[in-house]
Short mmCIF file of C-alpha atoms in Angstrom, two decimals:
data_model
loop_
_atom_site.label_atom_id
_atom_site.label_comp_id
_atom_site.label_asym_id
_atom_site.label_seq_id
_atom_site.Cartn_x
_atom_site.Cartn_y
_atom_site.Cartn_z
CA MET A 1 -39.14 110.76 30.32
CA SER A 2 -40.76 108.37 33.28
CA PRO A 3 -39.31 107.53 36.47
CA VAL A 4 -38.35 104.11 37.39
CA VAL A 5 -39.05 103.56 41.57
CA CYS A 6 -37.38 100.30 42.97
CA PHE A 7 -36.38 102.05 46.37
CA PRO A 8 -37.51 103.75 48.38
CA HIS A 9 -37.41 108.09 48.30
CA ILE A 10 -35.60 107.44 45.12
CA SER A 11 -36.78 107.83 41.45
CA ILE A 12 -33.76 107.55 38.93
CA TYR A 13 -35.00 109.33 35.50
CA MET A 14 -34.90 106.48 31.78
CA SER A 15 -34.16 107.38 28.89
CA PRO A 16 -33.13 104.57 26.10
CA LEU A 17 -29.47 105.51 27.25
CA ASN A 18 -30.07 103.87 30.84
CA ASN A 19 -31.34 100.36 29.45
CA TYR A 20 -28.66 98.64 31.42
CA ILE A 21 -29.15 100.64 34.62
CA LYS A 22 -33.00 99.98 34.50
CA LEU A 23 -31.02 95.69 34.13
CA PHE A 24 -29.53 96.26 37.10
CA LEU A 25 -32.21 97.90 39.97
CA CYS A 26 -34.71 95.02 38.74
CA TRP A 27 -32.25 93.17 39.57
CA PHE A 28 -31.60 94.39 42.93
CA CYS A 29 -35.20 94.99 43.61
CA GLY A 30 -35.99 91.02 42.59
CA GLU A 31 -37.68 91.70 39.57
CA THR A 32 -35.82 89.07 37.60
CA ASP A 33 -39.17 88.60 34.78
CA THR A 34 -38.24 92.17 34.13
CA LEU A 35 -34.61 91.08 32.97
CA ASN A 36 -35.59 88.62 30.62
CA LYS A 37 -37.86 90.93 28.19
CA PHE A 38 -34.32 92.29 27.55
CA LYS A 39 -33.91 88.77 26.18
CA ASP A 40 -34.58 87.40 23.02
CA GLU A 41 -36.65 84.31 21.11
CA LYS A 42 -33.60 82.23 22.07
CA GLY A 43 -32.30 83.27 25.67
CA ASN A 44 -29.80 85.95 24.20
CA PHE A 45 -30.16 89.50 25.50
CA LYS A 46 -31.06 91.38 22.27
CA GLU A 47 -27.97 93.35 20.64
CA ASP A 48 -29.78 95.99 18.73
CA ASP A 49 -31.64 97.14 21.61
CA LEU A 50 -28.73 97.56 24.06
CA VAL A 51 -24.98 97.76 22.26
CA ALA A 52 -25.74 101.10 20.55
CA ASP A 53 -25.38 102.22 24.43
CA ALA A 54 -21.48 102.11 25.23
CA ARG A 55 -21.96 103.42 29.09
CA GLY A 56 -24.70 102.14 29.33
CA MET A 57 -23.26 98.46 28.19
CA LEU A 58 -20.14 99.47 31.20
CA GLY A 59 -22.51 99.98 33.85
CA LEU A 60 -24.19 96.83 33.03
CA TYR A 61 -20.86 95.16 33.34
CA GLU A 62 -19.69 96.50 36.15
CA ALA A 63 -22.85 95.94 38.17
CA SER A 64 -22.53 92.43 36.84
CA TYR A 65 -19.45 91.94 39.10
CA HIS A 66 -22.06 91.39 42.14
CA ARG A 67 -23.49 88.77 41.28
CA VAL A 68 -24.50 86.09 44.04
CA HIS A 69 -24.74 82.45 43.61
CA GLY A 70 -27.77 81.37 41.79
CA GLU A 71 -28.46 84.68 39.56
CA ASP A 72 -27.47 82.78 36.28
CA ILE A 73 -28.71 86.37 34.74
CA LEU A 74 -26.16 88.26 35.56
CA ASP A 75 -23.26 86.02 34.67
CA GLU A 76 -25.14 85.98 31.21
CA ALA A 77 -24.77 89.59 31.66
CA LEU A 78 -20.81 89.20 32.47
CA ALA A 79 -19.74 87.12 29.44
CA PHE A 80 -21.82 89.29 27.15
CA THR A 81 -20.97 92.75 28.19
CA THR A 82 -17.09 91.45 28.15
CA THR A 83 -17.54 90.59 24.12
CA GLN A 84 -19.71 93.36 23.47
CA LEU A 85 -17.55 96.62 25.13
CA LYS A 86 -14.60 94.42 23.88
CA SER A 87 -15.80 95.33 20.29
CA ILE A 88 -17.03 98.29 20.85
CA ILE A 89 -13.16 99.03 21.75
CA ALA A 90 -11.70 97.41 18.56
CA THR A 91 -14.46 99.71 16.62
CA GLN A 92 -12.80 103.02 17.24
CA LEU A 93 -15.68 105.17 16.81
CA ILE A 94 -16.64 106.04 20.41
CA SER A 95 -14.68 108.69 22.34
CA PRO A 96 -11.12 108.83 23.94
CA PRO A 97 -12.08 109.33 27.48
CA LEU A 98 -15.17 107.01 26.76
CA ALA A 99 -12.58 104.37 25.77
CA ALA A 100 -9.93 104.47 28.25
CA GLU A 101 -12.42 104.40 30.66
CA ILE A 102 -14.07 100.95 28.82
CA SER A 103 -10.19 99.72 28.62
CA HIS A 104 -9.20 99.91 32.09
CA ALA A 105 -12.86 98.23 33.11
CA LEU A 106 -12.13 95.45 31.33
CA LYS A 107 -9.06 94.94 33.09
CA ARG A 108 -9.96 96.00 36.60
CA PRO A 109 -13.89 96.49 37.30
CA ILE A 110 -14.13 99.17 40.42
CA ARG A 111 -15.77 96.10 42.46
CA LYS A 112 -12.88 94.35 41.65
CA GLY A 113 -9.94 97.46 42.26
CA VAL A 114 -8.21 100.05 44.70
CA VAL A 115 -11.01 102.08 45.38
CA ARG A 116 -8.39 105.46 46.52
CA LYS A 117 -7.39 104.31 43.03
CA GLY A 118 -10.39 103.92 41.27
CA ALA A 119 -11.96 107.00 42.51
CA TRP A 120 -8.70 109.51 40.82
CA LEU A 121 -8.96 107.71 37.82
CA TYR A 122 -13.16 108.25 37.62
CA ILE A 123 -12.37 112.19 38.71
CA SER A 124 -10.57 112.39 35.57
CA THR A 125 -12.37 110.75 33.45
CA TYR A 126 -15.44 112.81 34.97
CA GLN A 127 -14.56 115.92 34.21
CA GLN A 128 -14.68 115.34 30.61
CA LYS A 129 -17.96 114.52 30.92
CA GLU A 130 -21.25 116.16 29.12
CA GLY A 131 -23.30 117.44 31.76
CA GLU A 132 -21.07 116.56 34.78
CA ILE A 133 -22.35 118.23 38.73
CA GLU A 134 -19.61 120.93 39.29
CA ALA A 135 -20.53 120.44 43.40
CA LEU A 136 -19.99 116.28 42.51
CA LEU A 137 -17.11 117.31 40.94
CA LYS A 138 -15.85 119.65 43.18
CA LEU A 139 -16.46 117.86 45.95
CA ALA A 140 -14.56 114.33 45.33
CA GLN A 141 -11.54 116.37 44.07
CA LEU A 142 -11.35 117.74 47.94
CA ASP A 143 -12.22 114.32 49.50
CA PHE A 144 -9.38 113.05 47.70
CA ASN A 145 -7.11 115.88 48.10
CA LEU A 146 -7.62 115.63 51.99
CA VAL A 147 -7.24 111.95 52.03
CA GLN A 148 -4.38 112.25 49.78
CA LYS A 149 -2.99 114.69 52.69
CA MET A 150 -3.10 112.41 55.35
CA HIS A 151 -1.50 108.86 52.93
CA GLN A 152 1.09 111.56 52.75
CA GLU A 153 1.99 112.56 56.53
CA GLU A 154 1.73 108.32 57.78
CA LEU A 155 3.79 108.06 55.07
CA SER A 156 6.28 110.28 56.46
CA SER A 157 5.53 108.66 59.81
CA ILE A 158 6.96 105.86 58.09
CA THR A 159 9.72 107.02 56.19
CA LYS A 160 11.80 108.59 59.69
CA TRP A 161 11.25 105.59 61.25
CA TRP A 162 13.22 103.01 58.25
CA LYS A 163 16.07 106.35 57.17
CA ASP A 164 15.77 105.85 61.55
CA LEU A 165 17.15 101.73 61.31
CA ASP A 166 19.11 102.87 58.22
CA LEU A 167 18.95 99.44 56.40
CA PRO A 168 19.29 100.52 52.69
CA THR A 169 23.10 101.74 53.94
CA LYS A 170 23.80 98.94 55.77
CA LEU A 171 22.34 96.28 53.69
CA PRO A 172 23.26 97.56 50.41
CA TYR A 173 22.37 94.06 48.33
CA ALA A 174 18.53 94.42 49.37
CA ARG A 175 16.12 96.76 47.46
CA ASP A 176 14.45 99.93 48.77
CA ARG A 177 10.78 99.26 48.42
CA LEU A 178 9.41 101.44 51.48
CA VAL A 179 6.88 103.37 49.39
CA GLU A 180 5.52 100.01 47.35
CA GLY A 181 4.89 98.50 50.36
CA TYR A 182 3.11 100.96 51.69
CA TYR A 183 0.94 100.66 48.65
CA TRP A 184 -0.49 96.94 49.81
CA PRO A 185 -2.46 98.70 52.79
CA LEU A 186 -3.22 101.51 51.32
CA ALA A 187 -5.29 98.96 48.81
CA ALA A 188 -6.55 96.77 51.86
CA PHE A 189 -7.16 99.55 54.38
CA PHE A 190 -7.94 102.30 52.00
CA GLU A 191 -10.63 104.28 55.07
CA PRO A 192 -9.04 106.65 56.85
CA HIS A 193 -9.48 105.94 59.90
CA TYR A 194 -6.96 102.42 59.23
CA ALA A 195 -4.02 104.58 59.47
CA LEU A 196 -2.36 102.17 62.27
CA GLY A 197 -2.93 99.05 59.85
CA ARG A 198 -1.49 100.33 57.00
CA SER A 199 1.45 101.54 59.14
CA MET A 200 2.45 98.31 60.88
CA LEU A 201 1.58 96.02 57.46
CA THR A 202 3.75 98.43 55.57
CA LYS A 203 6.71 98.35 58.62
CA ALA A 204 5.71 94.46 58.21
CA ILE A 205 6.37 94.35 54.26
CA ALA A 206 9.64 96.08 54.00
CA MET A 207 10.74 93.59 56.26
CA LEU A 208 10.03 91.06 54.56
CA SER A 209 11.18 92.76 51.35
CA VAL A 210 14.68 92.99 53.82
CA ILE A 211 14.59 89.11 54.80
CA ASP A 212 13.62 87.86 50.85
CA ASP A 213 16.14 89.08 49.16
CA THR A 214 18.62 88.20 51.87
CA TYR A 215 17.34 84.55 50.98
CA ASP A 216 17.56 85.37 47.37
CA ALA A 217 20.07 87.23 46.28
CA TYR A 218 23.11 87.67 49.49
CA GLY A 219 22.71 84.58 51.84
CA THR A 220 25.12 81.66 52.07
CA LEU A 221 23.03 78.28 52.81
CA GLU A 222 24.85 77.83 56.53
CA GLU A 223 23.96 81.44 57.12
CA LEU A 224 20.45 81.00 56.14
CA GLU A 225 20.10 78.16 57.36
CA LEU A 226 21.43 79.48 61.09
CA PHE A 227 19.60 82.27 59.98
CA THR A 228 15.54 80.67 59.70
CA LYS A 229 16.40 78.84 63.34
CA VAL A 230 17.32 81.92 64.89
CA ILE A 231 14.28 84.37 64.20
CA GLU A 232 12.02 80.35 64.86
CA SER A 233 13.19 80.46 68.35
CA PHE A 234 12.45 84.05 68.37
CA ASP A 235 15.15 85.25 71.16
CA ILE A 236 17.48 87.78 71.28
CA SER A 237 20.01 85.67 73.03
CA MET A 238 20.58 83.90 70.17
CA LYS A 239 21.80 87.14 68.19
CA ASP A 240 25.12 86.97 68.75
CA GLU A 241 25.08 83.38 67.11
CA LEU A 242 24.24 85.65 63.83
CA PRO A 243 26.70 87.62 61.48
CA GLU A 244 27.05 90.65 61.72
CA TYR A 245 24.40 91.83 58.88
CA MET A 246 21.48 89.68 59.69
CA LYS A 247 22.07 90.74 63.26
CA GLU A 248 21.01 94.09 62.00
CA ILE A 249 18.14 92.24 60.08
CA TYR A 250 17.07 90.39 63.51
CA GLN A 251 16.92 93.25 65.12
CA ALA A 252 15.11 95.08 63.40
CA LEU A 253 13.01 92.59 63.12
CA LEU A 254 12.60 92.45 66.69
CA GLY A 255 11.92 96.18 67.00
CA VAL A 256 9.32 95.97 64.65
CA TYR A 257 7.44 93.73 66.76
CA SER A 258 8.04 95.86 69.85
CA SER A 259 6.53 98.19 68.20
CA TYR A 260 2.93 96.34 67.35
CA GLU A 261 2.68 94.92 71.21
CA GLN A 262 3.32 98.35 72.60
CA GLU A 263 0.49 100.22 69.81
CA MET A 264 -1.86 96.52 70.53
CA ALA A 265 -1.69 97.08 74.46
CA LYS A 266 -3.02 101.01 73.51
CA GLU A 267 -5.80 99.14 72.53
CA GLY A 268 -6.30 96.54 74.79
CA ARG A 269 -5.30 93.84 72.49
CA SER A 270 -2.08 92.67 73.56
CA ASP A 271 -2.39 88.91 72.94
CA CYS A 272 -2.38 89.14 68.76
CA ILE A 273 1.62 89.13 69.66
CA PHE A 274 1.70 86.41 71.89
CA HIS A 275 -0.24 84.53 68.89
CA VAL A 276 2.37 85.83 66.50
CA LYS A 277 5.43 84.28 68.56
CA GLU A 278 3.31 80.99 68.83
CA ALA A 279 3.11 80.90 65.14
CA PHE A 280 6.91 82.21 65.00
CA GLU A 281 7.69 78.94 67.70
CA GLN A 282 6.20 75.87 64.92
CA SER A 283 8.68 74.79 62.61
CA ARG A 284 7.88 74.66 59.14
CA GLY A 285 8.90 73.08 55.27
CA HIS A 286 7.82 74.09 52.44
CA VAL A 287 4.47 75.45 51.74
CA ALA A 288 2.91 74.20 48.94
CA SER A 289 1.10 77.03 46.90
CA ALA A 290 -2.66 76.23 45.98
CA VAL A 291 -2.02 75.08 42.38
CA GLU A 292 0.46 72.62 43.84
CA CYS A 293 -2.55 70.97 46.09
CA TYR A 294 -4.93 70.83 43.19
CA ILE A 295 -2.30 69.37 40.78
CA LYS A 296 -1.52 66.75 43.37
CA GLN A 297 -5.14 66.37 45.07
CA TYR A 298 -7.20 66.23 41.25
CA GLY A 299 -3.67 65.01 39.21
CA VAL A 300 -4.72 67.31 36.38
CA SER A 301 -2.63 69.37 34.52
CA GLU A 302 -1.55 73.27 35.83
CA GLN A 303 -3.46 74.90 33.25
CA GLU A 304 -6.48 73.01 34.49
CA ALA A 305 -5.49 73.71 38.15
CA CYS A 306 -5.41 77.32 37.29
CA TYR A 307 -8.75 77.13 35.33
CA GLU A 308 -10.36 75.44 38.22
CA LEU A 309 -8.66 77.82 41.23
CA ASN A 310 -9.92 80.74 39.15
CA LYS A 311 -13.74 79.51 39.36
CA GLN A 312 -13.98 79.04 42.94
CA VAL A 313 -12.08 82.74 43.07
CA GLU A 314 -15.50 84.09 40.85
CA ASN A 315 -17.55 81.75 43.84
CA ALA A 316 -15.58 83.71 46.13
CA TRP A 317 -16.43 86.40 44.92
CA LYS A 318 -20.07 86.15 45.31
CA ASP A 319 -20.05 84.71 48.13
CA ILE A 320 -18.54 87.38 49.64
CA ASN A 321 -21.49 89.92 47.51
CA GLU A 322 -24.38 88.39 49.85
CA ARG A 323 -22.59 89.05 52.89
CA SER A 324 -22.25 92.50 51.53
#
């Protein structure tokens, strides 16, 4: 085998089973002519050369999600590999671990996935591979366990705050979704040093969940109109106008923002809370969804609006890739 060198100090030995990695490296290095060699005279990817390698196909599929504007060949690669991988799954001729890996990738490619969850899924898959590097596997498991321990400690601290509020007992109609709420910021701020961001956002989500249930399933129209007015005022003196159960919510909400203010002051960024309070003071009516706005602006159906908005999302991913 001969090495293909695309980056300084990096050599990757390529076999016929690594054609997709080769494709991506050549694209990344700007060698688009090399990519075209994998096409036939009609401009389509050569299935005979590529389809036999399911893992390599999966590699190109994942790589294609790093496409940017003007790189049409990776748009074609994504369409091609998606179709072929679905066909490969349907044949049931590959190993169960590889089939599971492909099925997951089709639903949630690495580029669009939750990083830490993806790491755990890949660790379990990697253990079943032939020729795995034992030291690499041990390092990945150690990293995952250390970060998991840190997340457990964070969640323990947030849970203590939640239990001290005792809102699930005081408001039995509200769903207790604290752990679920922690998962969202964990996806957004997965790096270990963003502990404060995860804590702050989890508390906000917990309060939003309680308020959402209050509006959707419990409060009367008159109570909710008053509650909205009091929240928008951001004035603690108006708390006495609320029903007893709403006083608990309002007091807890103000407590969350007070804790934010203290944390931001430590960071020298207490002005952030001022902007939040300022936003609360603005009166807002119904906030139309993107779909509703698109339908109204262009006079199209809901299905057409969703299709066009999905295209805009894909283009936004290309923008992100260009800045990465």
